[in-house]
PDB file of C-alpha atoms in Angstrom:
ATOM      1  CA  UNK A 243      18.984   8.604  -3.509  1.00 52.00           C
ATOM      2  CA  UNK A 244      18.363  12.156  -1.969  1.00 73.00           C
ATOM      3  CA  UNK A 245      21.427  14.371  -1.493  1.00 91.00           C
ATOM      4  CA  UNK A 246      22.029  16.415   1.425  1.00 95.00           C
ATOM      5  CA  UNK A 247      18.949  19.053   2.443  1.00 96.00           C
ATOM      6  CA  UNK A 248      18.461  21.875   4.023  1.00 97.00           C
ATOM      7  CA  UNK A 249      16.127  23.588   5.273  1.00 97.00           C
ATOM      8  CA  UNK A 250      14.761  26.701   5.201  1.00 97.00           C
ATOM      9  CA  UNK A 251      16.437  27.916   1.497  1.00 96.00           C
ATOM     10  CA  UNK A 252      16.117  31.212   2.826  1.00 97.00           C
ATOM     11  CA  UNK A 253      15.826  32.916   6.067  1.00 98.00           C
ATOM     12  CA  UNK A 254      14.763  36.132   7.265  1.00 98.00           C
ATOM     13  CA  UNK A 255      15.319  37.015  10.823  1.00 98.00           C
ATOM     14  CA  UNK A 256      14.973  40.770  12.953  1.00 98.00           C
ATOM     15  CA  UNK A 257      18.146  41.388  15.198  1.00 97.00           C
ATOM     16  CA  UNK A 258      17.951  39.353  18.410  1.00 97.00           C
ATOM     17  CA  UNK A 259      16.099  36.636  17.427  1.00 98.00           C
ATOM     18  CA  UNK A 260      17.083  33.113  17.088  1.00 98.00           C
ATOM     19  CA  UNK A 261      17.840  31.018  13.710  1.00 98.00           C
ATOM     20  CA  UNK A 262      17.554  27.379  13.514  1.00 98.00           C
ATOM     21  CA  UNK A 263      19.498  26.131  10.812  1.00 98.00           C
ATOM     22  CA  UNK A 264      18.023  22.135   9.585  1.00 98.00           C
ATOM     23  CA  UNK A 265      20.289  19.703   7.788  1.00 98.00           C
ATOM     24  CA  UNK A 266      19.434  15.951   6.766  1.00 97.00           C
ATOM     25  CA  UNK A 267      22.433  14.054   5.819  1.00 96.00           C
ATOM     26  CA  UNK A 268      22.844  11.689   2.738  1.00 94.00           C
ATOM     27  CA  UNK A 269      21.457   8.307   3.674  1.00 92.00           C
ATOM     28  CA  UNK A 270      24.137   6.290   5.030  1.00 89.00           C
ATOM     29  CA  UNK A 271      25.929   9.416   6.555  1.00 92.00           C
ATOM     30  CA  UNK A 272      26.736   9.673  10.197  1.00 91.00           C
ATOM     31  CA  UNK A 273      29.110  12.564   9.840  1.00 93.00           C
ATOM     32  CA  UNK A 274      27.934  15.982   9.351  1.00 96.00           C
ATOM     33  CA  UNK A 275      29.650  19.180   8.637  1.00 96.00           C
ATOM     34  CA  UNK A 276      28.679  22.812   9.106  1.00 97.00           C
ATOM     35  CA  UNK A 277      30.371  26.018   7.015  1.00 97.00           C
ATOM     36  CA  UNK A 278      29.788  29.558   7.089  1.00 97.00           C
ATOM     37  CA  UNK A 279      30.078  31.426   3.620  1.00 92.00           C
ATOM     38  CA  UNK A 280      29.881  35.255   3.913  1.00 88.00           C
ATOM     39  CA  UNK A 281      29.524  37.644   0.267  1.00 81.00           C
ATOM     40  CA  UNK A 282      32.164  36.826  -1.804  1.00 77.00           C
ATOM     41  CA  UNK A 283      34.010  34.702   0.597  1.00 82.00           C
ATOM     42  CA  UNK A 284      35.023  31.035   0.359  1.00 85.00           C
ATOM     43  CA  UNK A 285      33.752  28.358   3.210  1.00 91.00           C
ATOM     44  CA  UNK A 286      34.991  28.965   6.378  1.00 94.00           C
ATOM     45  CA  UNK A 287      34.548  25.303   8.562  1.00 94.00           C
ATOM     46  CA  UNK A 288      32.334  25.736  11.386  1.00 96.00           C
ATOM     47  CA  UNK A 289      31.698  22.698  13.255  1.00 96.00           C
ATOM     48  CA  UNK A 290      31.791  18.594  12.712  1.00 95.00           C
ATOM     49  CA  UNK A 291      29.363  16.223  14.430  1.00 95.00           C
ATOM     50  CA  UNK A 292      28.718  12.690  14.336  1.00 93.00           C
ATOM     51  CA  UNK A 293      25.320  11.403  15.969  1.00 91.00           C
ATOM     52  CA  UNK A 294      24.975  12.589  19.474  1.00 91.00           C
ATOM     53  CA  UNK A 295      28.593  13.930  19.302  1.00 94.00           C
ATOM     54  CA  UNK A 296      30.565  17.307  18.793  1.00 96.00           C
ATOM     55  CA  UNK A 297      33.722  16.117  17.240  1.00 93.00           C
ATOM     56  CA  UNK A 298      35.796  19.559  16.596  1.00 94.00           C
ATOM     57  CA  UNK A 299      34.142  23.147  17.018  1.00 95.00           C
ATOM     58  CA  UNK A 300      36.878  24.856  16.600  1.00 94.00           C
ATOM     59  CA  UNK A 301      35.395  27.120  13.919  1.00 94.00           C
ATOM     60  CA  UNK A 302      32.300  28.074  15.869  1.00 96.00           C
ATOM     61  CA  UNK A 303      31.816  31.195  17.599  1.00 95.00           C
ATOM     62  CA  UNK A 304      32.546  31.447  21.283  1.00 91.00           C
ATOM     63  CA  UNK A 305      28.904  32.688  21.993  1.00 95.00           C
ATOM     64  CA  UNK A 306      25.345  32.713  20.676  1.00 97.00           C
ATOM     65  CA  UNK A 307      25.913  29.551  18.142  1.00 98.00           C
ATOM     66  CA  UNK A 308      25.399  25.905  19.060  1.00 97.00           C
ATOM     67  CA  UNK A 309      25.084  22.546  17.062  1.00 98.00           C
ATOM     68  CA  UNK A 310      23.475  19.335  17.289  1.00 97.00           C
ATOM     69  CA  UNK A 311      23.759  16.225  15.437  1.00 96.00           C
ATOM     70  CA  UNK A 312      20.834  14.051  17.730  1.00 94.00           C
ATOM     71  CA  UNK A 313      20.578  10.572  17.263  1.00 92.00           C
ATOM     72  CA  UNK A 314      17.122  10.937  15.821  1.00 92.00           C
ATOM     73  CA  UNK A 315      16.079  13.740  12.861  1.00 94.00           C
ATOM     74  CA  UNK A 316      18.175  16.396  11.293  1.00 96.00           C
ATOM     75  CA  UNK A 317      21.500  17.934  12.632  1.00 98.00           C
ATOM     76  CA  UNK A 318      20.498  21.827  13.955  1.00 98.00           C
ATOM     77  CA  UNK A 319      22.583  25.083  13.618  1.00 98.00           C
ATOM     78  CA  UNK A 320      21.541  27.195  16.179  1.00 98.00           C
ATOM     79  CA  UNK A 321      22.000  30.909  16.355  1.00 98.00           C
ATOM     80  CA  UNK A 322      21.059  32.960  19.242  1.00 98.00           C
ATOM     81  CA  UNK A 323      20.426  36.896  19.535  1.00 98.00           C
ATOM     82  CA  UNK A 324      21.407  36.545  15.566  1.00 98.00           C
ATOM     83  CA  UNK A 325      23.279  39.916  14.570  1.00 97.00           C
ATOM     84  CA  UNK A 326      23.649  41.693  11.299  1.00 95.00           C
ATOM     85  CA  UNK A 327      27.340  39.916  10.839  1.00 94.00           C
ATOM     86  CA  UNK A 328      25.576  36.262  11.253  1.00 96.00           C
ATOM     87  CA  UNK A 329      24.006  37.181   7.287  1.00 96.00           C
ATOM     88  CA  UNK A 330      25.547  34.429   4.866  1.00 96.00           C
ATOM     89  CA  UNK A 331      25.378  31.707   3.135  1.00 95.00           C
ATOM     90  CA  UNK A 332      25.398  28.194   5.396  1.00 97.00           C
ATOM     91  CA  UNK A 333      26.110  24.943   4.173  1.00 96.00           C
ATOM     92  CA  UNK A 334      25.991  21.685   5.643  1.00 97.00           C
ATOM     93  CA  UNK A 335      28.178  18.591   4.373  1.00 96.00           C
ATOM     94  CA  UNK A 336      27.824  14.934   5.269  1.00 95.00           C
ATOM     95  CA  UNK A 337      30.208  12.037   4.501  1.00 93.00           C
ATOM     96  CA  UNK A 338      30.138   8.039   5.527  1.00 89.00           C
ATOM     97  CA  UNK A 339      32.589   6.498   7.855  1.00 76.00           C
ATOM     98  CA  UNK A 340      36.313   6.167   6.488  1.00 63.00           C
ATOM     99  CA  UNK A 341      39.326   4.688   8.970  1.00 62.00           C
ATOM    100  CA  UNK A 342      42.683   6.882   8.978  1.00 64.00           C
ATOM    101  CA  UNK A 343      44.117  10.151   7.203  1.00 63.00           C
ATOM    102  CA  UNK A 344      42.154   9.344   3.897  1.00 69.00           C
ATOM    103  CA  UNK A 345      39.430  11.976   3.201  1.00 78.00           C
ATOM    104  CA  UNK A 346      36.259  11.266   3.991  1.00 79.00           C
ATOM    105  CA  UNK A 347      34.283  13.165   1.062  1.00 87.00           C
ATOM    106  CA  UNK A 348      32.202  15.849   1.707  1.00 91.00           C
ATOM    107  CA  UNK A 349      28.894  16.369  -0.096  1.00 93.00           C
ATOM    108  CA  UNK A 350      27.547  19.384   0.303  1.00 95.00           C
ATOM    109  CA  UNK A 351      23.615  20.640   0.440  1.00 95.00           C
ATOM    110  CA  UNK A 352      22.844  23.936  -0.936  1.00 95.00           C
ATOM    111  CA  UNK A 353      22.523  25.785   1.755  1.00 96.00           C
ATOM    112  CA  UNK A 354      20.363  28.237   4.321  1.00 97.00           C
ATOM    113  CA  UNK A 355      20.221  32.085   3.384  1.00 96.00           C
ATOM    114  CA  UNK A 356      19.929  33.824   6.719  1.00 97.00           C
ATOM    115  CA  UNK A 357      19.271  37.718   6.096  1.00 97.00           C
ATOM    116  CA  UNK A 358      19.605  39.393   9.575  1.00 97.00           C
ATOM    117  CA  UNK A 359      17.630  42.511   9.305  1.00 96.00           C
TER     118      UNK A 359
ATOM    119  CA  UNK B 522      48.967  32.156   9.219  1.00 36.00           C
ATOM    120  CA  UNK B 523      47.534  29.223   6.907  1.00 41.00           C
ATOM    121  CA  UNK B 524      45.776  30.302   3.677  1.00 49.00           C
ATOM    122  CA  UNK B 525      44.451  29.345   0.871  1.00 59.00           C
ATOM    123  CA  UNK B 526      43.985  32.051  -2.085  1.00 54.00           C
ATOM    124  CA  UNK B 527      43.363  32.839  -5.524  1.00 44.00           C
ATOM    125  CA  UNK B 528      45.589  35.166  -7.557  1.00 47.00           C
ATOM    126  CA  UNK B 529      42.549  35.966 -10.057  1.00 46.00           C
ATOM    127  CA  UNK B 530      39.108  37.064  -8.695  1.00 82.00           C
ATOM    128  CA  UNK B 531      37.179  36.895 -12.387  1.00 91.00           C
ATOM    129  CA  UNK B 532      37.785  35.339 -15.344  1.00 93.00           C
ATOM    130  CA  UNK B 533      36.100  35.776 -18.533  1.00 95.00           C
ATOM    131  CA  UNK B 534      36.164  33.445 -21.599  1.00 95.00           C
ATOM    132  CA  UNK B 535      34.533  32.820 -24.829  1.00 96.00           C
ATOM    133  CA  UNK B 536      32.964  29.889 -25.320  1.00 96.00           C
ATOM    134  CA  UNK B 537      34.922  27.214 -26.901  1.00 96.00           C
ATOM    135  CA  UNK B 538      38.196  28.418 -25.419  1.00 96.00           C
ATOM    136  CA  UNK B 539      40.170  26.782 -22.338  1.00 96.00           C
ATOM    137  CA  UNK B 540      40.416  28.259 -19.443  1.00 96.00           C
ATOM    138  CA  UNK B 541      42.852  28.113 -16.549  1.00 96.00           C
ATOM    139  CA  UNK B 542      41.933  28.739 -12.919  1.00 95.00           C
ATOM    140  CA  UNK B 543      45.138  29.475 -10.662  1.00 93.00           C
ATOM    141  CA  UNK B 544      45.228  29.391  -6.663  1.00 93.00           C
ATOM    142  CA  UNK B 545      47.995  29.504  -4.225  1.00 91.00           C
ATOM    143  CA  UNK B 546      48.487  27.699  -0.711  1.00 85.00           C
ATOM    144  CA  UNK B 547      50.816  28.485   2.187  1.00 78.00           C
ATOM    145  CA  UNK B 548      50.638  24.879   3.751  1.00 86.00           C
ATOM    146  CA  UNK B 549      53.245  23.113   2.815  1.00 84.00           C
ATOM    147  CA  UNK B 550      52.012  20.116   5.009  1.00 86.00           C
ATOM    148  CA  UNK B 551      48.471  20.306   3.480  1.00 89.00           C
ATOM    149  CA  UNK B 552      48.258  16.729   1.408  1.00 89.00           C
ATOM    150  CA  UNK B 553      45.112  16.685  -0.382  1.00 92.00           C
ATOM    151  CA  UNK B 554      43.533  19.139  -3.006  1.00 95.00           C
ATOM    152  CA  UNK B 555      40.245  19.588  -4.485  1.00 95.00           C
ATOM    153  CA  UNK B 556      38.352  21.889  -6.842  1.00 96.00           C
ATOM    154  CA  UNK B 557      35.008  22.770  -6.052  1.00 95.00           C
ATOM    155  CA  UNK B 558      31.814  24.344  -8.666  1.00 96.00           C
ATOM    156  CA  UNK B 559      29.726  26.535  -7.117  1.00 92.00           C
ATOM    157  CA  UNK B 560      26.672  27.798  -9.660  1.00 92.00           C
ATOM    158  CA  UNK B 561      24.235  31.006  -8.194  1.00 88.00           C
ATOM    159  CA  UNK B 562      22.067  29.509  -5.235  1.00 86.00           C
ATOM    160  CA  UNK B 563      23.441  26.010  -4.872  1.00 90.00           C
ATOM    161  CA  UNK B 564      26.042  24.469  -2.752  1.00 91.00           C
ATOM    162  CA  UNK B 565      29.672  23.798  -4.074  1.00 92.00           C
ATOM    163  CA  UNK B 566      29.949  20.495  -6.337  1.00 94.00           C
ATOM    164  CA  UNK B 567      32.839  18.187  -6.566  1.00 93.00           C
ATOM    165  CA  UNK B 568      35.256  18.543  -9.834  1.00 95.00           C
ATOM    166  CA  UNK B 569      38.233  16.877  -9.145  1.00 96.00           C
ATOM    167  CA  UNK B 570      40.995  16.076  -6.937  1.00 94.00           C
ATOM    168  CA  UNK B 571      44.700  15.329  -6.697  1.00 95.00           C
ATOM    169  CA  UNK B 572      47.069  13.955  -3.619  1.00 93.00           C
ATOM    170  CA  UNK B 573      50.171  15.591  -3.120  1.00 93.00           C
ATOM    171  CA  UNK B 574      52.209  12.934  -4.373  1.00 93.00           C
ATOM    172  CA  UNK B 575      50.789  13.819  -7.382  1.00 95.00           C
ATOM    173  CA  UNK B 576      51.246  16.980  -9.966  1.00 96.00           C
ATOM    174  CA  UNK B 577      48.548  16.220 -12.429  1.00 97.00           C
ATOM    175  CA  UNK B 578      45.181  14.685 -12.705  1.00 97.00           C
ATOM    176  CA  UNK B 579      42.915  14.683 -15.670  1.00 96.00           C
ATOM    177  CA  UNK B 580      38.637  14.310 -15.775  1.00 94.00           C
ATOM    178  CA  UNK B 581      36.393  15.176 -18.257  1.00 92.00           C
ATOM    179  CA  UNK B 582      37.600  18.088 -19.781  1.00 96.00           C
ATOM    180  CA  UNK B 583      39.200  19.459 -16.498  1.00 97.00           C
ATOM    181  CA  UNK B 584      43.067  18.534 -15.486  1.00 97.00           C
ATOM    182  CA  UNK B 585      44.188  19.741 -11.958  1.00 97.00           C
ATOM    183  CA  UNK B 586      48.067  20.636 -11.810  1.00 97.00           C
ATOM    184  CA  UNK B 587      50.053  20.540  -8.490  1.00 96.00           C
ATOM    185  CA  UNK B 588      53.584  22.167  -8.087  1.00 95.00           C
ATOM    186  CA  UNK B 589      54.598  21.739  -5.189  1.00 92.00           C
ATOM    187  CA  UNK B 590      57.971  23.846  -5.306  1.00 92.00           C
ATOM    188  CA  UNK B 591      56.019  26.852  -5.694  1.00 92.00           C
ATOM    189  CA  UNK B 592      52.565  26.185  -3.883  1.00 92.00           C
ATOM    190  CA  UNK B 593      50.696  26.326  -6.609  1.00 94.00           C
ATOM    191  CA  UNK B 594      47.376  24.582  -7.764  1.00 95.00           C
ATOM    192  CA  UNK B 595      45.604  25.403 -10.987  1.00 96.00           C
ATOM    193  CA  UNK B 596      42.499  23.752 -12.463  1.00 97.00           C
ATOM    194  CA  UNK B 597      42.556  23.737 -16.628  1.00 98.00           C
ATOM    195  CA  UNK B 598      38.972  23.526 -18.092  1.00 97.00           C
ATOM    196  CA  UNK B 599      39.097  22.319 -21.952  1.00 97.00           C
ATOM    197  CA  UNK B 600      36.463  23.951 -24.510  1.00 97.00           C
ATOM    198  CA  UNK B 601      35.164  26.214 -22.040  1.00 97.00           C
ATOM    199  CA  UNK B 602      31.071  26.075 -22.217  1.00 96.00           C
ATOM    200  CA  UNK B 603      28.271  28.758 -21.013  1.00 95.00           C
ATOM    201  CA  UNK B 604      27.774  25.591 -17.939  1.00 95.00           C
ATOM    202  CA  UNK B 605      31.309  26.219 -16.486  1.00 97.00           C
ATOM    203  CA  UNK B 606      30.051  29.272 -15.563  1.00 96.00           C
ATOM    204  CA  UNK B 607      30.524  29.484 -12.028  1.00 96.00           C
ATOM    205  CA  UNK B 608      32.371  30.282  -8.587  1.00 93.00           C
ATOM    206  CA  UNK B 609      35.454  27.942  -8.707  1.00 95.00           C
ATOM    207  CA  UNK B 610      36.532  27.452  -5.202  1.00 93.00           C
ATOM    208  CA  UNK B 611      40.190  25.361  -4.192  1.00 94.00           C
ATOM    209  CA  UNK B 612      40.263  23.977  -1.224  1.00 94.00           C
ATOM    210  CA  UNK B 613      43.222  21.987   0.930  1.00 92.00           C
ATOM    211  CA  UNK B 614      43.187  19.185   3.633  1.00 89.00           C
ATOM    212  CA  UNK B 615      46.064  19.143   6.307  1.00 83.00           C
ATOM    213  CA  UNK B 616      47.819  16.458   7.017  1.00 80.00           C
ATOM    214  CA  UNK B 617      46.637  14.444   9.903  1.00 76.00           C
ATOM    215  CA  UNK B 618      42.971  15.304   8.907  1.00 79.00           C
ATOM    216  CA  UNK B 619      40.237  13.891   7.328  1.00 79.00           C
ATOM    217  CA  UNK B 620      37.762  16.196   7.035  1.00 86.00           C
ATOM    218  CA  UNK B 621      38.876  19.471   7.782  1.00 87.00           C
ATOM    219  CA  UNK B 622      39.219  21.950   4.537  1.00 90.00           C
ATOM    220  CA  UNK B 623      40.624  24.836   4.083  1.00 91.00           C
ATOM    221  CA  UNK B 624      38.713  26.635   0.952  1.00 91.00           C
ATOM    222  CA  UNK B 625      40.278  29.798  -1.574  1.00 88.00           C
ATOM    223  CA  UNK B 626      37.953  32.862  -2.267  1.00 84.00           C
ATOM    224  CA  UNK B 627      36.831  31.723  -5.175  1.00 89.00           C
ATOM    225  CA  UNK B 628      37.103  32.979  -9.168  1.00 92.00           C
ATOM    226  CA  UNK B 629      34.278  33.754 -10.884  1.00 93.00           C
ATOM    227  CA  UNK B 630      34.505  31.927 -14.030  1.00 96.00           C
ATOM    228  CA  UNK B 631      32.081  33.741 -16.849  1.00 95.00           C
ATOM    229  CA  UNK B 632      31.718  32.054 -20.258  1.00 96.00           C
ATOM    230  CA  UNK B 633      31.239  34.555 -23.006  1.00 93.00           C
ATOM    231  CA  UNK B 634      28.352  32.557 -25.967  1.00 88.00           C
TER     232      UNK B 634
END
């Protein structure tokens, strides 16, 4: 049973261009979760999506980032104009369904390297 | 504001010996706990948890301890080996969430041979 992947490892990207960000969930997940990790830094949540649904951004950026979670293929982290701050460490998590305040765990993939040069 | 922090950046052991990861919260309404293992390259990996009804939880060679009064989490690793070595992140869930976490800096953990 695969784990979480993502896709690319690493990623190299000029100032200004754009960085799409691939995660595949764990079979059987429906809930995806993007973090941001800069050096030396713990996560810091980004978004949460189900399929075809933005459930809380509240961690994203105002501008220039985006996410997707389509009811077909991978969920997509999209950043535009990328900028020499948008350099870390991004992980995606998924979990299954749960009901209520219980957790739903998160298992994480491990993770895109963007380098913005 | 919320926070979630660790009062010791590095640690270093010998191998053999136990070590004791430390990290403070500021949410007292934060209900849920974990401790995550991040190695070089990878993504963080479950340890172990503990609810906040709780104040200790033991795994395999690892025992979480919650005190409450004080805000205070700490994970206890047992005959420390060159494989804990590693970013050890805590992390918090709010109450009234299910998903959302709150992670520490991170110690580095470094396991002398």
């Amino acid at each position: 049973n695969a784990g979480v992947m993502q896709n690319p490892r690493h990623l190299v990207r000029r100032r200004g261009q754009e960085a799409r960000l691939r995660c595949s969930p764990m079979k059987g997940h429906s809930h995806v979760y993007w973090y941001r990790q800069l050096p030396e830094e713990g996560l810091k949540f980004m978004v949460y999506l189900q399929k075809e649904n933005i459930i809380d951004e509240s961690g994203m950026p105002k501008e220039r980032f985006s996410a997707e979670f389509p009811k077909e293929g991978p969920s997509i982290l999209r950043i535009q104009q990328v900028v020499r701050g948008d350099s870390a460490a991004y992980f995606c998590a998924s979990s299954a369904i749960t009901g209520g305040n219980r957790y739903n765990e998160q298992f994480f993939g491990p993770g895109t390297r963007l380098t913005v040069l | 504001g919320e926070s979630v922090g660790l009062h010791l950046p590095t640690l270093s052991v010998q191998e053999g010996d136990n070590s004791i990861i430390n990290c403070a919260y500021s949410n007292s309404a934060s209900d849920y706990f974990i401790w995550y293992k991040q190695e070089s390259g990878k993504g963080p990996q479950f340890i172990i948890d503990i609810r906040s009804n709780m104040d200790k939880r033991q795994g395999q060679r690892v025992t979480v301890l919650l005190n409450k009064t004080v805000k205070h989490l700490s994970l206890q690793i047992a005959a420390t080996q060159p494989g804990d070595s590693a970013v050890y992140f805590c992390a918090e869930k709010g109450r009234g969430s299910n998903y959302k976490l709150t992670f520490g800096k991170g110690t580095l953990l470094t396991v002398n041979p």
